[in-house]
CSV table of C-alpha atoms and ligand atoms in Angstrom, one decimal:
chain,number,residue,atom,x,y,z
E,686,UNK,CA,-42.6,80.4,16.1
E,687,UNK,CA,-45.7,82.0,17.1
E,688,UNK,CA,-45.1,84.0,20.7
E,689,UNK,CA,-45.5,87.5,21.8
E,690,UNK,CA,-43.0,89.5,22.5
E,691,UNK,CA,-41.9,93.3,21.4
E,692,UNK,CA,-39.6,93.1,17.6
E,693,UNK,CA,-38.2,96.7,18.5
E,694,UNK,CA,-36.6,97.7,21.7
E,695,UNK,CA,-35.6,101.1,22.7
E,696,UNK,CA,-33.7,102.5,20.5
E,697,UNK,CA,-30.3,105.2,20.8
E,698,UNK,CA,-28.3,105.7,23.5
E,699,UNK,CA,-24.4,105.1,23.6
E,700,UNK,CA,-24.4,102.4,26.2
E,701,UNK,CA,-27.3,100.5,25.1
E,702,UNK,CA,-26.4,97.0,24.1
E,703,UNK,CA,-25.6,96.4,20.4
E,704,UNK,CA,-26.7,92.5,20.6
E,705,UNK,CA,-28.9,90.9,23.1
E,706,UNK,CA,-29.6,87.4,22.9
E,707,UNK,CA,-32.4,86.0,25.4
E,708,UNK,CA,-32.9,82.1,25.9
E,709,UNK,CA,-31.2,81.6,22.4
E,710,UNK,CA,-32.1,77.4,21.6
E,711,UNK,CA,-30.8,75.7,19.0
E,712,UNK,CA,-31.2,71.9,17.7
E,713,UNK,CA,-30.1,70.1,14.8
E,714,UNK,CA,-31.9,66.7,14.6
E,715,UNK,CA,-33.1,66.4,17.4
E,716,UNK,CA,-29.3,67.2,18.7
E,717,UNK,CA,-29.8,70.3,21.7
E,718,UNK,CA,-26.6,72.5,20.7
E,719,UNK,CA,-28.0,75.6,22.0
E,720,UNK,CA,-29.6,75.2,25.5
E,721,UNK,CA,-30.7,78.8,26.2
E,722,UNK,CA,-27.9,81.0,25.8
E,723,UNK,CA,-27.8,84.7,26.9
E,724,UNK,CA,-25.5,87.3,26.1
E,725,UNK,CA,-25.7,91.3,26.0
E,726,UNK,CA,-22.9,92.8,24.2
E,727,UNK,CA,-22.3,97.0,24.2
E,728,UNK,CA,-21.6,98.6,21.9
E,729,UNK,CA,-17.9,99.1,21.2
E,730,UNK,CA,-17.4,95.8,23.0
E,731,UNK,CA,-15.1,92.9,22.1
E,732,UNK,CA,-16.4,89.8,23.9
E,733,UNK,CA,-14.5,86.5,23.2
E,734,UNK,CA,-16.6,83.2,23.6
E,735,UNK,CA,-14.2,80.6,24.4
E,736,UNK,CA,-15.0,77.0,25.0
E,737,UNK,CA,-14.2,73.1,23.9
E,738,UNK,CA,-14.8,72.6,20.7
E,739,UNK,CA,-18.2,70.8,19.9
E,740,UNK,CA,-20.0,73.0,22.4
E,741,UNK,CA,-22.0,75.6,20.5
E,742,UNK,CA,-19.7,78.5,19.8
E,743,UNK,CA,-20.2,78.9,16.0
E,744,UNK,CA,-23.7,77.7,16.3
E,745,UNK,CA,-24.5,80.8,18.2
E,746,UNK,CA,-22.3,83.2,16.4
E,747,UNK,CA,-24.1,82.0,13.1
E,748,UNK,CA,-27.9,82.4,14.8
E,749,UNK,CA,-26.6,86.0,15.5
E,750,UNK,CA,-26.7,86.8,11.7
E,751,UNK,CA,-29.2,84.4,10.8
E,752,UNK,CA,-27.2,81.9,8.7
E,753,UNK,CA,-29.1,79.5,11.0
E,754,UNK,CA,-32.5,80.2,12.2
E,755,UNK,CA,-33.5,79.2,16.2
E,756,UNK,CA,-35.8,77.8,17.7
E,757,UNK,CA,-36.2,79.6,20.8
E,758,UNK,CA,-35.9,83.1,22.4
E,759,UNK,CA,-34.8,86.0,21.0
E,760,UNK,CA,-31.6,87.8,19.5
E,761,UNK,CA,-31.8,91.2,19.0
E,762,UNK,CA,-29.4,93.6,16.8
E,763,UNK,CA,-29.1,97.5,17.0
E,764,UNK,CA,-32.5,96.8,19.3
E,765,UNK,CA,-34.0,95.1,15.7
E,766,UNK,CA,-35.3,91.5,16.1
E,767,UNK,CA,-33.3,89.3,14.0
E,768,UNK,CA,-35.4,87.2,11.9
E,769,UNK,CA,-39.0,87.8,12.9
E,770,UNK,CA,-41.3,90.1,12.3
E,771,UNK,CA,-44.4,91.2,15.3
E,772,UNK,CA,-47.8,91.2,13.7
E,773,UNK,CA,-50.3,93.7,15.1
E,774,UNK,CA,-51.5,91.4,17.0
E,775,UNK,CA,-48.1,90.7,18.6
E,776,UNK,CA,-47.3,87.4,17.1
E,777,UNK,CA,-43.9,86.7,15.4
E,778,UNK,CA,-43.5,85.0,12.4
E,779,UNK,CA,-40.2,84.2,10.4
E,780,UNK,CA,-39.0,87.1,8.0
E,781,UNK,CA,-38.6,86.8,4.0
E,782,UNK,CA,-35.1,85.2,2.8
E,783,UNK,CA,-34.7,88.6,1.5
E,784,UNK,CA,-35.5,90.5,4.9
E,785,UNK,CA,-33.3,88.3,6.7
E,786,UNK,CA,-30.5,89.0,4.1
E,787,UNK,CA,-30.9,93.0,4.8
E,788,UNK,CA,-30.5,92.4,8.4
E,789,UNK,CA,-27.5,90.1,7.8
E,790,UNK,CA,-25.9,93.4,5.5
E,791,UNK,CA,-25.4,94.9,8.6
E,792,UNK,CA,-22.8,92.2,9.9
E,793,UNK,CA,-19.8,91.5,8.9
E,794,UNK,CA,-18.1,87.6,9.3
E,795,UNK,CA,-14.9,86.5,9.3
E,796,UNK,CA,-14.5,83.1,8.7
E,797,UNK,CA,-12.2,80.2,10.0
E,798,UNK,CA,-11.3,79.4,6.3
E,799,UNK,CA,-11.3,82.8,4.5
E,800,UNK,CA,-13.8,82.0,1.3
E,801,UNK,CA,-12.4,85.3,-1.4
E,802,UNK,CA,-13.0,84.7,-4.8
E,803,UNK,CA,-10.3,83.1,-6.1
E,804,UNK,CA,-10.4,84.6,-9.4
E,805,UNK,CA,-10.7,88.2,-8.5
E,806,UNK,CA,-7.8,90.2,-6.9
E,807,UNK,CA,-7.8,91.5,-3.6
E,808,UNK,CA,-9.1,94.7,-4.1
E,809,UNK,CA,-12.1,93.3,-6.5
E,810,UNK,CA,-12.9,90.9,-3.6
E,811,UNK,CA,-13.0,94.2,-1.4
E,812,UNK,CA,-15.6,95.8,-3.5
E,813,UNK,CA,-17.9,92.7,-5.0
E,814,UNK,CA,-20.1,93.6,-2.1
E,815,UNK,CA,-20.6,97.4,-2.0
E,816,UNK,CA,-20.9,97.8,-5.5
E,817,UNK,CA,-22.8,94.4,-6.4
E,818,UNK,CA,-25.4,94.7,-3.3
E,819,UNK,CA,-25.5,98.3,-2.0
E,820,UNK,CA,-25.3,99.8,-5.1
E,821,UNK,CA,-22.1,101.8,-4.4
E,822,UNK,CA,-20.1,103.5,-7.2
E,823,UNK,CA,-17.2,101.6,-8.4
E,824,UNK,CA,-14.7,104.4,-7.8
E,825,UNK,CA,-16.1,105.6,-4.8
E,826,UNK,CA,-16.0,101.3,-3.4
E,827,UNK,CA,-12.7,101.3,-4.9
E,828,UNK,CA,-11.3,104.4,-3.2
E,829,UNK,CA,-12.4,102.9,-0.2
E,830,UNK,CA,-11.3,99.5,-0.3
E,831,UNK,CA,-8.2,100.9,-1.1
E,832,UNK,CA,-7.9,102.4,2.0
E,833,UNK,CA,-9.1,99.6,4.1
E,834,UNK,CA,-6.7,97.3,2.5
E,835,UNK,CA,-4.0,99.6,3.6
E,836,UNK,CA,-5.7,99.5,7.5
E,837,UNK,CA,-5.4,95.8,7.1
E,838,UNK,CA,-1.2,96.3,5.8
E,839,UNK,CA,-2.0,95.0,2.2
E,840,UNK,CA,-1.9,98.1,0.7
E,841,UNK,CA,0.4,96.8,-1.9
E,842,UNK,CA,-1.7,93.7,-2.5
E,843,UNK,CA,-4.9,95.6,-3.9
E,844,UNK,CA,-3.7,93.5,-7.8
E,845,UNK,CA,-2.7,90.2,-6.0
E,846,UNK,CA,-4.9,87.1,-6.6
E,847,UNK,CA,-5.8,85.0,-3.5
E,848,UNK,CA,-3.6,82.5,-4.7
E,849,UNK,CA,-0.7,84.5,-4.6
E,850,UNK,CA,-1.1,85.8,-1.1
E,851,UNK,CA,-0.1,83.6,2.0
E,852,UNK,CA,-3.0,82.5,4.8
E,853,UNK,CA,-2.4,85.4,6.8
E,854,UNK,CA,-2.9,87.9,4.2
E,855,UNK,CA,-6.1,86.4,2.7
E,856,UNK,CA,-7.6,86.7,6.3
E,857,UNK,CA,-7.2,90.5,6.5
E,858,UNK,CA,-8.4,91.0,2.8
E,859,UNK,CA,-11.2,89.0,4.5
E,860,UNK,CA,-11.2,91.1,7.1
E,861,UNK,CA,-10.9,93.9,4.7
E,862,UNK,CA,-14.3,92.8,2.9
E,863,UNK,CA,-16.4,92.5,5.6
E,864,UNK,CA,-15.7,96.1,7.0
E,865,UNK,CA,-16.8,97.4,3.3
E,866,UNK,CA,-20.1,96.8,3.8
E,867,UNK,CA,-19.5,99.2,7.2
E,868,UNK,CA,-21.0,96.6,9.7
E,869,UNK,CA,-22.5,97.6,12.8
E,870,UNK,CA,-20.7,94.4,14.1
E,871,UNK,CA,-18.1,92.5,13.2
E,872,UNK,CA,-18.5,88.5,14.2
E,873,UNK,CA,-15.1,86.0,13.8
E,874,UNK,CA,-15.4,82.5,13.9
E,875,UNK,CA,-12.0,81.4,14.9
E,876,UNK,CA,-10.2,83.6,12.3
E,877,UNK,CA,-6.8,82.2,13.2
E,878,UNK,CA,-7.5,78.1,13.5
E,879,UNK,CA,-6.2,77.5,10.0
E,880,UNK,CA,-3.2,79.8,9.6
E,881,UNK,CA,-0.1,78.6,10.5
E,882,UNK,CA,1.7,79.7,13.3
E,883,UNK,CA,3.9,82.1,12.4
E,884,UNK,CA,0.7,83.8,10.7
E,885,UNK,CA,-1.4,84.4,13.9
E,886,UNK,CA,0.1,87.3,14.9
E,887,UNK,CA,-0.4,89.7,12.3
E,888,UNK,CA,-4.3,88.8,11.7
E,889,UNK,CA,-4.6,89.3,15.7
E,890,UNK,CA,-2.8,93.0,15.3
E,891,UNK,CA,-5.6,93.8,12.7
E,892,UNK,CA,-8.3,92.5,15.4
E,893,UNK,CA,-6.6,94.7,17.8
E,894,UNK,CA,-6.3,97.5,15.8
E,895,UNK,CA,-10.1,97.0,14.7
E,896,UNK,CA,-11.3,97.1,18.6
E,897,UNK,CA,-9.1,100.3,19.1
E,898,UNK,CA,-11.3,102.1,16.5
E,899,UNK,CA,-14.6,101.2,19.1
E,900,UNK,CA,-16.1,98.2,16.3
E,901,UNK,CA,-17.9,96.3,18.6
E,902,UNK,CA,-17.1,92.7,18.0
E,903,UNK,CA,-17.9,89.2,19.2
E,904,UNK,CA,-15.0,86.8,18.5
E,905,UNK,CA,-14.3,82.7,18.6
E,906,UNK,CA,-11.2,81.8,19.4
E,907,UNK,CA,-8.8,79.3,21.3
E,908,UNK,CA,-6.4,82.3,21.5
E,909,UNK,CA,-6.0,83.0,25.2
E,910,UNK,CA,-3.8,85.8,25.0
E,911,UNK,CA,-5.6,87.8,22.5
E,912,UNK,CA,-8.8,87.3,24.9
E,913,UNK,CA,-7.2,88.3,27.9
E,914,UNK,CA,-5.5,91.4,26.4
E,915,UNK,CA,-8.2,92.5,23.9
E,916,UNK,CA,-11.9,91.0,25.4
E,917,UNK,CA,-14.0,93.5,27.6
E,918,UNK,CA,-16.1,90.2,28.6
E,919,UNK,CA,-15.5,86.9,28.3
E,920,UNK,CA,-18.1,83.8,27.9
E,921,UNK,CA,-17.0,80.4,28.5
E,922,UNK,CA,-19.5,78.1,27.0
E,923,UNK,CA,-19.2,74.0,27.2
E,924,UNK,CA,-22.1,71.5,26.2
E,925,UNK,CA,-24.3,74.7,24.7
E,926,UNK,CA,-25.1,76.7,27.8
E,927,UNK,CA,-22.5,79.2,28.9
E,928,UNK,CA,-20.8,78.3,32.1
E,929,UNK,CA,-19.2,81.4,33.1
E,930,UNK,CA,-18.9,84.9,32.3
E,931,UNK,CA,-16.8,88.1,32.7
E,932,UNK,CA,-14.2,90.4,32.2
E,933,UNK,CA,-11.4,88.2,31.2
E,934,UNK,CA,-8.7,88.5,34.4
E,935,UNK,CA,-12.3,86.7,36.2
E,936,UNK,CA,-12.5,84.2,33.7
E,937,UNK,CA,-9.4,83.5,32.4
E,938,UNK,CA,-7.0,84.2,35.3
E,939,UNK,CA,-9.3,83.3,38.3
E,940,UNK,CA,-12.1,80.7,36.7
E,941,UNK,CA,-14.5,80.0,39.5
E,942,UNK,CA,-16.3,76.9,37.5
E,943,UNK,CA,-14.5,73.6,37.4
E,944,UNK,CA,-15.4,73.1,33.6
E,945,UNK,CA,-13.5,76.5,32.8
E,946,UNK,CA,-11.1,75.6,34.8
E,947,UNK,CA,-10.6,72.1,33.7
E,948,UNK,CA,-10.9,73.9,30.0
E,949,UNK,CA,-7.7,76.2,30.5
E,950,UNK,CA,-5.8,73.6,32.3
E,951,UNK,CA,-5.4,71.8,28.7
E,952,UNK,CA,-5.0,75.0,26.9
E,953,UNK,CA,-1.9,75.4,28.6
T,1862,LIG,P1,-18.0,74.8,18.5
T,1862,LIG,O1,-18.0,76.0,17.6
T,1862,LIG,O2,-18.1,75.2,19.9
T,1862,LIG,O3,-16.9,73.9,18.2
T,1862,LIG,P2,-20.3,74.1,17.0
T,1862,LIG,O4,-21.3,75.1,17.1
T,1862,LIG,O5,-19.5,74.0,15.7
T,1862,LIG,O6,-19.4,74.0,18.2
T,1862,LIG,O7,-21.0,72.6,17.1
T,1862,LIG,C1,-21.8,72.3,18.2
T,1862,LIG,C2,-22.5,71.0,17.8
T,1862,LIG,O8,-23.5,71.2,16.8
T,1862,LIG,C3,-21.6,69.9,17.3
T,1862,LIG,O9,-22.0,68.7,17.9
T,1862,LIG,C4,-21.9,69.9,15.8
T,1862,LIG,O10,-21.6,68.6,15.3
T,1862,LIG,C5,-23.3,70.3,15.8
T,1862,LIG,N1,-23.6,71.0,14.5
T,1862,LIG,C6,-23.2,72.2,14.1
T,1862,LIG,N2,-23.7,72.5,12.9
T,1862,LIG,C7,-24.5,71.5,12.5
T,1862,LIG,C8,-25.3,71.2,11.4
T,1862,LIG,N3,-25.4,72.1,10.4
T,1862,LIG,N4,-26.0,70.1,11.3
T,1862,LIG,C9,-25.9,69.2,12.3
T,1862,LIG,N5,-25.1,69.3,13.4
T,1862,LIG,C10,-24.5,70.5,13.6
């Protein structure tokens, strides 16, 4: 991609946005998933994207920290362009594996399905990160990790292998990983569509509980309630563009556009 356009905006003050995405496109053979999405999220913001499944939600959320590359407009983290690099003579071209991997150290994911290693324990999966990429001590990423495990209610778990911990608990040692790496933004990708029921709740509580502390995050998910009591700003997308947006008693109370609308009526 070979446009102009300034890689560094403004950077510093407290209400600045933390991630704006500009015209964001996105195909997959030929197949328009992404068809020029916007969003502008603050920082200390929790927006929830809802939407049908099929229509672009993890698409986006994964073009945020680069595990898929666009191919048009602009996303920009911390006012750093994500995946590009301006030339002096303004052109853009696509950043080394290994820059785009720097950029992506700074944001955390939460997966549907949680992904630890199964053969280390909890706490080991808490510090493979730190200590394996950023070069932090062990004690120092174990000291730590201990203490976000407890912020997550495992701290008794810190020994137990995956295996041995139900659904609900492998999410927040998830959970628990990615905030080792102290993210400047947390992204979930439906962190609760695999757990069963009864195990919803206390993943959500730690979401909640992460918001309260100001992390700004950006979160799929098909759970109404949590959006309605925990988003700032909601984004309805269907068919990859988004069809409505706002704070969530707009969106999800009072929808104004049919496909929302038609959207929450089978939620229900
Ligand atoms: P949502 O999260 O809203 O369910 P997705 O972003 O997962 O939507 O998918 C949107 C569309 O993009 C779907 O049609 C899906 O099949 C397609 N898609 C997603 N990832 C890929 C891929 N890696 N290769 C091909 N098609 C993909």
């Amino acid at each position: 991609m070979a446009q102009t356009a300034t890689t560094r905006q403004s950077s510093g003050t407290q209400d600045e946005a933390l991630v704006r995405a500009v015209n964001v496109m996105k195909s997959f053979h030929g197949n328009e998933v992404l068809k020029g999405i916007d969003l502008t999220v603050r920082r200390g913001e929790v927006v929830c994207l809802l939407g049908p499944s099929g229509s672009g939600k993890t698409t986006f959320l994964r073009c945020i920290n680069q595990l898929e590359s666009i191919d048009g407009g602009r996303i920009w983290v911390d006012g750093e362009l994500m995946g590009f690099r301006q030339d002096d003579r303004g052109q853009l071209h696509h950043l080394t594996d290994k820059q785009i991997a720097a950029q992506r150290r700074e944001i955390g994911m939460v997966f549907q399905r949680f992904n630890l290693f199964p053969h280390k324990t909890a706490l080991e999966n808490v510090i493979e990160a730190p200590t394996q990429v950023k070069g932090v001590r062990k004690g120092v990423a174990r000291a730590r990790a201990q203490d976000l495990l407890a912020s997550v209610g495992l701290a008794d778990k810190s020994a137990a292998y995956p295996g041995a911990l139900s659904g609900g608990q492998q999410q927040r040692v998830a959970i628990a990983r990615a905030l080792a790496m102290d993210p400047k933004l947390m992204l979930f990708d439906e962190p609760t569509s695999a757990l069963d029921p009864e195990l919803v709740g206390e993943v959500l509580r730690v979401m909640r509980e992460l918001a309260r502390t100001g992390m700004t995050m950006i979160v799929v998910t098909h759970e109404m309630e949590f959006a309605r009591e925990v988003a700032d700003h909601v984004v309805f997308m269907d068919a990859g563009v988004v069809c409505e947006e706002g704070p969530p008693e707009q969106v999800i109370a009072h929808p104004r556009n049919e496909r929302t609308r038609a959207f929450l009526r089978r939620m229900r």
